[in-house]
Short mmCIF file of C-alpha atoms in Angstrom, two decimals:
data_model
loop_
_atom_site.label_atom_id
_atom_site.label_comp_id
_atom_site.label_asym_id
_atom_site.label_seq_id
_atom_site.Cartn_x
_atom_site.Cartn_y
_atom_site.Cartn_z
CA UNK A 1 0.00 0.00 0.00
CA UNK A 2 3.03 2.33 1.00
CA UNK A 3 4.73 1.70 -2.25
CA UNK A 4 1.41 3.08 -4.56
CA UNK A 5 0.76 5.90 -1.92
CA UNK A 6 4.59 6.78 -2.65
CA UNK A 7 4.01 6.00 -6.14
CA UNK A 8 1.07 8.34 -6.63
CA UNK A 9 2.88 11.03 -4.87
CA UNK A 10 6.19 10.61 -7.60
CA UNK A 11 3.59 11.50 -10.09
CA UNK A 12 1.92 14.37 -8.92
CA UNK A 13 4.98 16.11 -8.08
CA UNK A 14 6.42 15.16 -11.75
CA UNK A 15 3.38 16.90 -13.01
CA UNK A 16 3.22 19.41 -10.95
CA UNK A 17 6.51 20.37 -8.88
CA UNK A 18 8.69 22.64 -10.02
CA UNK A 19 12.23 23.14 -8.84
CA UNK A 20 13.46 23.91 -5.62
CA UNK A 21 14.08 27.78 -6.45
CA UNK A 22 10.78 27.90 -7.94
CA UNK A 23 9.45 26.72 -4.51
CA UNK A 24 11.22 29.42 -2.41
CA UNK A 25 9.43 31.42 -5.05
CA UNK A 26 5.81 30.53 -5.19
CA UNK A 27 6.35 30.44 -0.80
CA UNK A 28 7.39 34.28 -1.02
CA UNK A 29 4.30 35.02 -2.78
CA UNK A 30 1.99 32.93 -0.86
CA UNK A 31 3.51 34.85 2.36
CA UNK A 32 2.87 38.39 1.04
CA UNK A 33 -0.49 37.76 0.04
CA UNK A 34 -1.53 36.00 3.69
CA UNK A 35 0.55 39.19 4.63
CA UNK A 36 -1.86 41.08 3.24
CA UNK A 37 -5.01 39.55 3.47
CA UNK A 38 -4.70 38.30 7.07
CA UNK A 39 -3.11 40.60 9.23
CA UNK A 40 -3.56 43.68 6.82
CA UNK A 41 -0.51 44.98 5.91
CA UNK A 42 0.13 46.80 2.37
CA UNK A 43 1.73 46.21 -0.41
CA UNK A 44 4.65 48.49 0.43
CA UNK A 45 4.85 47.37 4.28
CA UNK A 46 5.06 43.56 2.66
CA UNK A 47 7.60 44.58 0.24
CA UNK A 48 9.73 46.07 3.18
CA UNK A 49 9.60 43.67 5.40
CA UNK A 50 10.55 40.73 2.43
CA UNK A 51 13.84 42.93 1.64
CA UNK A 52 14.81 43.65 5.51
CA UNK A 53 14.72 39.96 5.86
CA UNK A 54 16.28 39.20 2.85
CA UNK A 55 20.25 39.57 4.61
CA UNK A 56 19.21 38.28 7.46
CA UNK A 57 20.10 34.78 6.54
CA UNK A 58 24.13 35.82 5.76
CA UNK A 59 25.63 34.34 8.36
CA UNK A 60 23.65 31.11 8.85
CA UNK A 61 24.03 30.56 4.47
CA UNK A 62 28.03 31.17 5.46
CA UNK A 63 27.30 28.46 8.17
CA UNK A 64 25.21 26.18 5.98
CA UNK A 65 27.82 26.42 3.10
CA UNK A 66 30.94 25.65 5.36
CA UNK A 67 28.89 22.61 7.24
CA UNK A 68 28.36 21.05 3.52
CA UNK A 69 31.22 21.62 1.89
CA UNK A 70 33.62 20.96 4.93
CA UNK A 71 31.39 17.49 5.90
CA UNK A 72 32.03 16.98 2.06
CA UNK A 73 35.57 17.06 2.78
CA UNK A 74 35.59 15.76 6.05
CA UNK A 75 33.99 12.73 3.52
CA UNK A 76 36.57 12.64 1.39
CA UNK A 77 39.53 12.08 3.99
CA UNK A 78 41.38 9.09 2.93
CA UNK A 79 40.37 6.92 6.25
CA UNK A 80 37.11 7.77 5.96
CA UNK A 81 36.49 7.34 2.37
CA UNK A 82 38.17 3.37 3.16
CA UNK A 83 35.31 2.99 6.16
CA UNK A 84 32.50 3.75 3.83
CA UNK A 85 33.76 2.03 0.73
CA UNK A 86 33.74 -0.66 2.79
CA UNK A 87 31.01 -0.91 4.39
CA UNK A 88 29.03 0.25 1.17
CA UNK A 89 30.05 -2.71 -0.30
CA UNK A 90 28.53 -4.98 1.89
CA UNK A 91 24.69 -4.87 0.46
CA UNK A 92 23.74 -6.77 -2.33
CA UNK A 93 19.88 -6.03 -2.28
CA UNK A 94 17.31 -3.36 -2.94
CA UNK A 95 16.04 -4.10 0.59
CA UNK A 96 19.92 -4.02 1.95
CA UNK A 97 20.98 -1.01 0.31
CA UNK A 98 17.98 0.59 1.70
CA UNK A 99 18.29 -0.70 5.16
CA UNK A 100 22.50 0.36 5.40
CA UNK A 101 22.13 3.51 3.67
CA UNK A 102 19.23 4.63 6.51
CA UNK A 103 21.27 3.40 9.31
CA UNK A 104 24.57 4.95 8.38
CA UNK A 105 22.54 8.84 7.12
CA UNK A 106 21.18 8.11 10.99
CA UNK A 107 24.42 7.55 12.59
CA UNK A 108 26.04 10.45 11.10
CA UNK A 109 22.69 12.66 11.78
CA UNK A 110 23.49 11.68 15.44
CA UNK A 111 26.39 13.11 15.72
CA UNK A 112 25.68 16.40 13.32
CA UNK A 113 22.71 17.19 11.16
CA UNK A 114 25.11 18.65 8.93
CA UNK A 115 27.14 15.50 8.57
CA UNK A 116 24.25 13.58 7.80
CA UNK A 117 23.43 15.15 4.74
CA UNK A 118 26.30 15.36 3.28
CA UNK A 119 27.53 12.05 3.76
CA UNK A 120 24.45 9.97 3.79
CA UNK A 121 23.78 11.42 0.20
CA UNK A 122 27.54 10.53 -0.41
CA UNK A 123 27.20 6.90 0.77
CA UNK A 124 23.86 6.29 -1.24
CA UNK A 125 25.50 7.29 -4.00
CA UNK A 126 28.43 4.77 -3.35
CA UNK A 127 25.67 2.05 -2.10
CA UNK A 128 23.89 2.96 -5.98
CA UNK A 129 27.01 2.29 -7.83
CA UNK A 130 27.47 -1.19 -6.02
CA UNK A 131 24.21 -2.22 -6.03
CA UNK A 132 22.25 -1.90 -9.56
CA UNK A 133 18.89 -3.42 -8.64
CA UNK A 134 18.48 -0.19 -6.14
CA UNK A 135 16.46 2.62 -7.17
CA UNK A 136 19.12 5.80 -6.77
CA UNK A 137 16.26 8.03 -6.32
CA UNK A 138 14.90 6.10 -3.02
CA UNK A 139 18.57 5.82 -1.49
CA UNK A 140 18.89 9.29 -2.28
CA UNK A 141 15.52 10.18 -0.58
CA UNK A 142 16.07 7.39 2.41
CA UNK A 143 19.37 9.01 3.36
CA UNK A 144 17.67 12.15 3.39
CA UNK A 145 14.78 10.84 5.62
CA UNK A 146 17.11 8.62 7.89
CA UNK A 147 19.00 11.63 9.26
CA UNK A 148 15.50 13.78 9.65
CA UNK A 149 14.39 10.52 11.29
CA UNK A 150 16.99 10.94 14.18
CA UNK A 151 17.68 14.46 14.57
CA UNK A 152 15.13 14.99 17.46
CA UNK A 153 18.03 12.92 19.61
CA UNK A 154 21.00 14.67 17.75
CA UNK A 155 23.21 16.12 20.15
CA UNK A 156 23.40 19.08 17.43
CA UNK A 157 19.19 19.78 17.58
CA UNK A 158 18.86 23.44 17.49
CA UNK A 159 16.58 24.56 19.68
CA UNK A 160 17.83 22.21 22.78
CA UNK A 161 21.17 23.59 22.57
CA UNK A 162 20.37 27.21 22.06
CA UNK A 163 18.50 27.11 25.33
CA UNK A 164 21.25 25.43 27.28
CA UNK A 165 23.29 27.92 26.11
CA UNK A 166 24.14 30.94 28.77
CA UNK A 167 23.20 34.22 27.26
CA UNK A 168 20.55 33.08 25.00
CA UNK A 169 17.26 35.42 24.30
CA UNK A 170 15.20 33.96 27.05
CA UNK A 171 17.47 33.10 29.97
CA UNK A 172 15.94 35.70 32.36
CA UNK A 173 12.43 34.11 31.97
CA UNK A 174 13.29 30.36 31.67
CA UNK A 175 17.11 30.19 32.65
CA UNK A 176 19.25 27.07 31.15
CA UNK A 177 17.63 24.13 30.24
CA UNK A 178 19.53 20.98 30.72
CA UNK A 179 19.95 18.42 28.06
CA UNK A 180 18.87 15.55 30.14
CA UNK A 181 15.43 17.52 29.84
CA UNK A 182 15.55 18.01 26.22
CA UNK A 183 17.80 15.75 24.09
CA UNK A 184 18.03 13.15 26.41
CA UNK A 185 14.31 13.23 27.28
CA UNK A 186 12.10 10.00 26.97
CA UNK A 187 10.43 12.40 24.04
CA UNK A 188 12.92 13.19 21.75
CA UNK A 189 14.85 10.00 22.31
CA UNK A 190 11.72 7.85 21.72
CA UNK A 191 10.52 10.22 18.71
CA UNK A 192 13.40 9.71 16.85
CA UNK A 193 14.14 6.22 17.34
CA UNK A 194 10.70 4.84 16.85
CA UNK A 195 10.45 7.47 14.29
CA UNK A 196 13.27 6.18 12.30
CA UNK A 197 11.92 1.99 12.86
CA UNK A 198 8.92 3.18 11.06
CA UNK A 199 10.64 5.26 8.10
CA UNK A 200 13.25 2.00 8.47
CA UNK A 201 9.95 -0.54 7.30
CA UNK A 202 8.14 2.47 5.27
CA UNK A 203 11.37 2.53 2.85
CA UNK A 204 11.02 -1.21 2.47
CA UNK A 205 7.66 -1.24 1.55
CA UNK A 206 7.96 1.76 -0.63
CA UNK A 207 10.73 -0.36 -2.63
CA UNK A 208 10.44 -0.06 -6.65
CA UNK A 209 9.53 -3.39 -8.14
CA UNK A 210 12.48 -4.59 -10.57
CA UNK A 211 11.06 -3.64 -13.50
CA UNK A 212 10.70 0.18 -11.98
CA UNK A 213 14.26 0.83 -11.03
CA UNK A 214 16.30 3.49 -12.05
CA UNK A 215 19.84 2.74 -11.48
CA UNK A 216 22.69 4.90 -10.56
CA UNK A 217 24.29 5.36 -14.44
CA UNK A 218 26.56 8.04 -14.07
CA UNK A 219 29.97 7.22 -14.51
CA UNK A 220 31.72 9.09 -11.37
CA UNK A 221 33.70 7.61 -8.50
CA UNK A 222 32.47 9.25 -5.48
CA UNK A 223 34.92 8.44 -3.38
CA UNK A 224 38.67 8.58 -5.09
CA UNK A 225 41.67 8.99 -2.79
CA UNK A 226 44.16 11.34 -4.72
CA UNK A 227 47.83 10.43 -5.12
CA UNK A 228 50.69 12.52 -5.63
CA UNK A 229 54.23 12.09 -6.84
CA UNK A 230 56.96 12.86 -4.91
CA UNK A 231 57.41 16.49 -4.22
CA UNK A 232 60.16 18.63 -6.35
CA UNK A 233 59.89 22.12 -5.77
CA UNK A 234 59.95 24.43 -2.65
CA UNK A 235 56.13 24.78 -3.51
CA UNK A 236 54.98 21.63 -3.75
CA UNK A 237 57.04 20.47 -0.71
CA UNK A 238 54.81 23.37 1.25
CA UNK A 239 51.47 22.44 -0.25
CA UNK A 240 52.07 18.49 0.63
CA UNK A 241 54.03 19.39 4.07
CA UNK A 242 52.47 17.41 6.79
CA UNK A 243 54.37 19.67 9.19
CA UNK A 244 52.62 22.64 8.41
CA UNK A 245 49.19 20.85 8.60
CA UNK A 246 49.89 19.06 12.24
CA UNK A 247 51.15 22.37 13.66
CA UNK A 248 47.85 24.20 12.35
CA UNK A 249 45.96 21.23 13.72
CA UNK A 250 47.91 21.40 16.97
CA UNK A 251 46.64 25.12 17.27
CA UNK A 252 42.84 23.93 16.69
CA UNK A 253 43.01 21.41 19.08
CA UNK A 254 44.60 23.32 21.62
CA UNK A 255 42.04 25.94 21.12
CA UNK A 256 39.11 23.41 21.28
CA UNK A 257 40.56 22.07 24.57
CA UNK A 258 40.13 25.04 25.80
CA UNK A 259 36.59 25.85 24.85
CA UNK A 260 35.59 22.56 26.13
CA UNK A 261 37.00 23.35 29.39
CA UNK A 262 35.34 26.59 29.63
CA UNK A 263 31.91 25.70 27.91
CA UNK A 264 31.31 22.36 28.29
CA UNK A 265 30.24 19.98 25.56
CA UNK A 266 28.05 22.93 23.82
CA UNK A 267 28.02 23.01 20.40
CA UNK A 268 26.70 25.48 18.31
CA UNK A 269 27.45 25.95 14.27
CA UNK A 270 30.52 27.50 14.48
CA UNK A 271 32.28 25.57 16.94
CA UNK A 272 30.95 22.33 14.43
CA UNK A 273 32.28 24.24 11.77
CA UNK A 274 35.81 25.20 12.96
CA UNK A 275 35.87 21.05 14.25
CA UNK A 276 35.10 19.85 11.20
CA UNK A 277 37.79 21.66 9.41
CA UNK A 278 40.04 20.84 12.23
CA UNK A 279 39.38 17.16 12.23
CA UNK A 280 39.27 17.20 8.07
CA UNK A 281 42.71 18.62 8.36
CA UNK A 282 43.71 15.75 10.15
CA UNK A 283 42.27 13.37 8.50
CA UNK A 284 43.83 14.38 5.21
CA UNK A 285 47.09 15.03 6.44
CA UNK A 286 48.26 17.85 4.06
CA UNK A 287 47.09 21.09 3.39
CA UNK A 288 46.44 20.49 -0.73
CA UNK A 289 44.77 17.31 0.35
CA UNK A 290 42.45 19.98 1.85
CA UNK A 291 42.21 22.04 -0.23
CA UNK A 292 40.99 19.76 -3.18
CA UNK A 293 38.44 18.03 -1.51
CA UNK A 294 36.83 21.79 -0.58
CA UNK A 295 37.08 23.00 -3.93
CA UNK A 296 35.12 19.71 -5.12
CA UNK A 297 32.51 20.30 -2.98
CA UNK A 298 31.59 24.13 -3.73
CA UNK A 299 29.40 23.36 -6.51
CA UNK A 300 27.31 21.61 -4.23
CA UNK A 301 26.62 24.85 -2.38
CA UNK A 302 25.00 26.39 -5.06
CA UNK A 303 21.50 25.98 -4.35
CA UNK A 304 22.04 27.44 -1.02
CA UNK A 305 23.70 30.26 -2.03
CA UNK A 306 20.71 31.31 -4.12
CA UNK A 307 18.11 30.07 -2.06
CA UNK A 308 18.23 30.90 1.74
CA UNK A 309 18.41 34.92 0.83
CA UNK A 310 14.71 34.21 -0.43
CA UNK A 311 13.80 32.09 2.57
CA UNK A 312 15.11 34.90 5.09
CA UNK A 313 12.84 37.41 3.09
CA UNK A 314 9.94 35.40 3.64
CA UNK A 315 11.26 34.65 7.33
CA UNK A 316 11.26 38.42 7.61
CA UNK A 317 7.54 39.02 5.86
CA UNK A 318 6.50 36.25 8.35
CA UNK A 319 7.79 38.48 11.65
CA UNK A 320 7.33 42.04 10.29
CA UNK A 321 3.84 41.54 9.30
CA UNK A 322 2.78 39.07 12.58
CA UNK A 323 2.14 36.32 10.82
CA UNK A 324 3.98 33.52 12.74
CA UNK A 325 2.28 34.94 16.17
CA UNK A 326 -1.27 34.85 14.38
CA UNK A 327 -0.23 31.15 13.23
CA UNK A 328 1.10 30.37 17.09
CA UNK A 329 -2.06 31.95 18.57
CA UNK A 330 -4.97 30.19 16.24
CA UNK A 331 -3.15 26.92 17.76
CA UNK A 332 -2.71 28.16 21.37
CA UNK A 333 -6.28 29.36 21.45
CA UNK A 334 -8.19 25.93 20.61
CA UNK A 335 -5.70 24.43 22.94
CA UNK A 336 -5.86 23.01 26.58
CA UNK A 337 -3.44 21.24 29.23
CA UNK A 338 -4.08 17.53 27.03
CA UNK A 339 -3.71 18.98 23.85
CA UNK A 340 -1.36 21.73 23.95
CA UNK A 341 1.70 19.04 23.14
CA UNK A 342 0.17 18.61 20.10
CA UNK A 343 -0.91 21.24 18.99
CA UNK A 344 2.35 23.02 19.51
CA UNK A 345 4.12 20.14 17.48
CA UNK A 346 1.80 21.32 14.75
CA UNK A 347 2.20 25.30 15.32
CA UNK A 348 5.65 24.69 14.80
CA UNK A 349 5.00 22.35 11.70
CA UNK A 350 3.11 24.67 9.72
CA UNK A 351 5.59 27.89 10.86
CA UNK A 352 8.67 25.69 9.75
CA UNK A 353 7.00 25.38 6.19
CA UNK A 354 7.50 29.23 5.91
CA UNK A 355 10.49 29.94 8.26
CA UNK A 356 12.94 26.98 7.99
CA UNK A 357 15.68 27.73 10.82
CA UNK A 358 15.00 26.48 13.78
CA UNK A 359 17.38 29.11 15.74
CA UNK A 360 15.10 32.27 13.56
CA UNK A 361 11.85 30.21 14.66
CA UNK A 362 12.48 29.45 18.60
CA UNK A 363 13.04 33.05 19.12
CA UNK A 364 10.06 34.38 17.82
CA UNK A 365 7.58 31.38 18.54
CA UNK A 366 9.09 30.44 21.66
CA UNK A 367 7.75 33.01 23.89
CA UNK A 368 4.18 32.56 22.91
CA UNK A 369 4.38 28.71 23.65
CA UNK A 370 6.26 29.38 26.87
CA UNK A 371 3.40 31.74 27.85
CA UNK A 372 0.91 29.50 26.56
CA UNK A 373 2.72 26.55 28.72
CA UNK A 374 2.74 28.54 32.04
CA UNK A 375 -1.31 29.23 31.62
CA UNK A 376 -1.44 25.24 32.02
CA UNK A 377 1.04 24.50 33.91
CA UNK A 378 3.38 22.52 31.58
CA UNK A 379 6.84 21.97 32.07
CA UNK A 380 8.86 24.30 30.00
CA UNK A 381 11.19 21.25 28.33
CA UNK A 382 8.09 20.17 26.94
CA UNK A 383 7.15 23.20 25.10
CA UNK A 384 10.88 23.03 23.41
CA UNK A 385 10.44 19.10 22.76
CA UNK A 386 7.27 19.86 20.80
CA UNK A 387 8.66 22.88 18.92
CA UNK A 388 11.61 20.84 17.70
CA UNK A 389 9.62 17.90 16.30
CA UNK A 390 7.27 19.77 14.78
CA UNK A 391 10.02 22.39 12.89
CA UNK A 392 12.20 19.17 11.88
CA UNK A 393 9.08 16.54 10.44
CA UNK A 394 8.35 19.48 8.00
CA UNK A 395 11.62 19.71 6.52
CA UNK A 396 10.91 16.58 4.66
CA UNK A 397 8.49 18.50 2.84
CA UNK A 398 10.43 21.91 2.59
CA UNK A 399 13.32 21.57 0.37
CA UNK A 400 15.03 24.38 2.32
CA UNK A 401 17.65 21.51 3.70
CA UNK A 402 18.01 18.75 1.43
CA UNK A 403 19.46 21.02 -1.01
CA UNK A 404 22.90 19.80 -0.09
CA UNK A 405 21.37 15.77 -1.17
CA UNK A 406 20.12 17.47 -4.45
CA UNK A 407 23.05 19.27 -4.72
CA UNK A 408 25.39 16.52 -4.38
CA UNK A 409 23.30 13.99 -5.81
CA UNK A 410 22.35 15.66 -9.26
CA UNK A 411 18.69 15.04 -8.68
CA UNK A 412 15.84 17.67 -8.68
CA UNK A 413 13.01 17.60 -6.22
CA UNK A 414 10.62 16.09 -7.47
CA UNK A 415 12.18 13.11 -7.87
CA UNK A 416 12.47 12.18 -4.14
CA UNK A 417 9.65 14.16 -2.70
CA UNK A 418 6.98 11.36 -3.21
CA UNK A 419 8.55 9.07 -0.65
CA UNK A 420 9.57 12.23 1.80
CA UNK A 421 5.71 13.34 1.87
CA UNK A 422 5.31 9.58 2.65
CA UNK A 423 7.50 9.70 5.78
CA UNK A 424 6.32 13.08 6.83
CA UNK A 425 3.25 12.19 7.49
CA UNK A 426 3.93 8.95 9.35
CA UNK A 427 6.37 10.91 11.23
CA UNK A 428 4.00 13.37 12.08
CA UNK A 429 1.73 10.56 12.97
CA UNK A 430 4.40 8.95 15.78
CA UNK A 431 5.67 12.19 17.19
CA UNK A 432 1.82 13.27 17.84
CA UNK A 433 1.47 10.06 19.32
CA UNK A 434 4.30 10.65 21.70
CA UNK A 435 3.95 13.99 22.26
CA UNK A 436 0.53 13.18 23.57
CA UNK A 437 0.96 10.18 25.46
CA UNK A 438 4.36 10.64 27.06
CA UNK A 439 2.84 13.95 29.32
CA UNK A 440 0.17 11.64 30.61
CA UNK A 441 2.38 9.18 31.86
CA UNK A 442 5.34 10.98 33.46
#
């Protein structure tokens, strides 16, 4: 049943979807018109508020670019690329190419949502060159899923982290909240790993029957470890000089000892950032090693570089004319102490369609919820569980973050966003479930 549900979807976006730019498009219009129409601002007032949100995003694209293309060549180190050649060899099956590809996009979605984009896509595409009875597009779209699947427990979430963090918007009203309230909550933890058991068996029964595949036919090696002869010149001795590279590492290290000491195990995007091109560093061992696998992975950035400037004008139509609080408030306001969970999971589905960042969302929708939460007496960790399912099940249908899989894949939307829509909503399905159910009994 799964696989004609999927099936049906794959058609109506081929007939229908347009790209991912397009998207951001037809979104910025929707916004200024539900600008206009429901909380009454002008034409003019619309048009300001889309262009004073359209920089907003400059620092977080910066962030976005350097977390794909330096996971890319974090990817690309020599040890690494040996682990997952490996271990992408191992299936021989539709079913088991689906199954390791999930597994693996989850294990490095664990660890950084960042990483599990970039090298879950990177894997499928290794697991579609081995195995030619998979479908590339559903490896492309389970690695995509498997990482969504598990980012509620990610010890990179967003939201969790931002309000463990000292000095963030809301610390006078709420103070820190600790992980073991948030990440490490029955909630989250249970949401994403049930979640990703049911996307796990969903992806299975989706499956392409043999005569529907679509193999992987291009003729690139994804993962290639470069060789170089022996150095001659004073410049080439420089470029390859693993002395240079340790000592640079030794100065990152040092400096993220230090951090750690201070801070604690909190990680935010730039910390992530500078560790990944630490560790990448590392792993390749000289500084042209580096440099190559970087410069292989900036095309991939390309759709981001374009795209989130038009996201963060719609993000700033959606504050400047009130519309997130009017979308916050419709849900608050039919709410009560049962169904609040819920129906903040959903606030912050339908918000996340519009504003895809969960940092730019918390601090705006956060403080209704919280005020929401103290009317009936709910915990405030449960306000920022809900928020954070609800803004991460929707990116499966907003192609704001799996540009980086399209990117690096060479696929367009529509050909994965059948079996995402598919997941979504039995995602959306479990979390409610959860979100419901795990109040009751704690």
């Amino acid at each position: 049943m799964l696989r004609k549900i999927s099936q049906r979807f794959n058609v109506g976006v081929e007939n229908y979807l347009p790209n991912a730019f397009i998207f951001a498009i037809l979104l910025t219009f929707l916004t200024l018109i539900l600008g206009m129409t429901v909380t009454n601002q002008s034409l003019t007032d619309m048009t300001t508020h889309w262009y004073n949100g359209f920089w907003n995003f400059l620092a977080f694209t910066t962030q976005m670019i350097l977390i794909l293309i330096t996971g890319y060549a974090l990817v690309k180190a020599p040890p690494v690329q040996k682990l997952l050649v490996h271990v992408a060899s191992i299936p021989k099956t539709q079913k088991s190419a689906l199954i390791t590809t999930i597994l693996v996009a989850a294990a490095a979605g664990y660890i950084s949502w960042g990483l599990g984009f970039v090298l879950g896509t990177l894997f499928a595409i290794e697991v579609a060159k081995n195995v030619k009875t998979a479908d590339f597009r559903i490896l492309i779209a389970a690695a995509y899923t498997g990482t969504i699947a598990i980012l509620p427990a990610s010890i990179t979430v967003t939201a969790p982290l931002l309000v463990n963090t000292p000095g963030h918007s809301l610390e006078a009203e709420i103070g820190l909240i600790p992980l073991s309230q948030t990440i490490f909550s029955p909630t989250l933890l249970l949401t994403a790993f049930i979640g990703l058991a049911v996307v796990l068996v969903a992806y299975i029964k989706m499956m392409p029957k043999p005569d529907e595949v679509i193999p992987f036919e291009q003729d690139v090696d994804v993962f290639v470890i470069e060789k170089y002869e022996k150095a001659k010149t004073v410049a080439e001795k420089l470029d390859r000089s693993k002395v240079i590279n340790y000592l640079l590492v030794g100065m990152g290290v040092l400096w993220l000892g230090q951090y750690i000491i201070l801070n604690g195990f909190n990680l935010e995007l730039n910390i992530l950032n500078f560790f990944f091109i630490i560790l990448g560093l590392a792993l390749h061992g000289t500084p042209v090693s580096y440099v190559n696998a970087i410069t292989a992975g900036m095309p991939s950035a390309s759709g981001i570089l374009l795209q989130f400037p038009f996201y963060a004008g719609i993000m700033g139509m959606m504050i400047g004319s009130g519309l997130i609080i009017v979308i916050s408030q419709s849900f608050v306001s039919i709410s009560n102490e049962h169904t609040f969970p819920l129906l903040s999971l959903l606030s912050a589905a339908v918000v996340n369609v519009f504003v895809p960042s969960a940092g730019g969302q918390w601090q705006i929708q956060g403080p209704i919820m919280l005020e929401a939460s103290r009317a009936y007496n709910i915990p405030i960790a449960t306000v920022i569980n809900t928020v954070t399912i609800g803004d991460l099940v929707t990116n499966l249908m907003q192609p704001f973050f799996v540009l980086p899989a399209l990117g690096l894949s060479g696929l367009s939307l529509k050909d994965i966003w059948g079996y995402c829509l598919v997941s979504m909503v039995l995602l959306l399905v479990v979390s409610g479930i959860i979100v419901t159910v795990i109040p009751l009994i704690l």
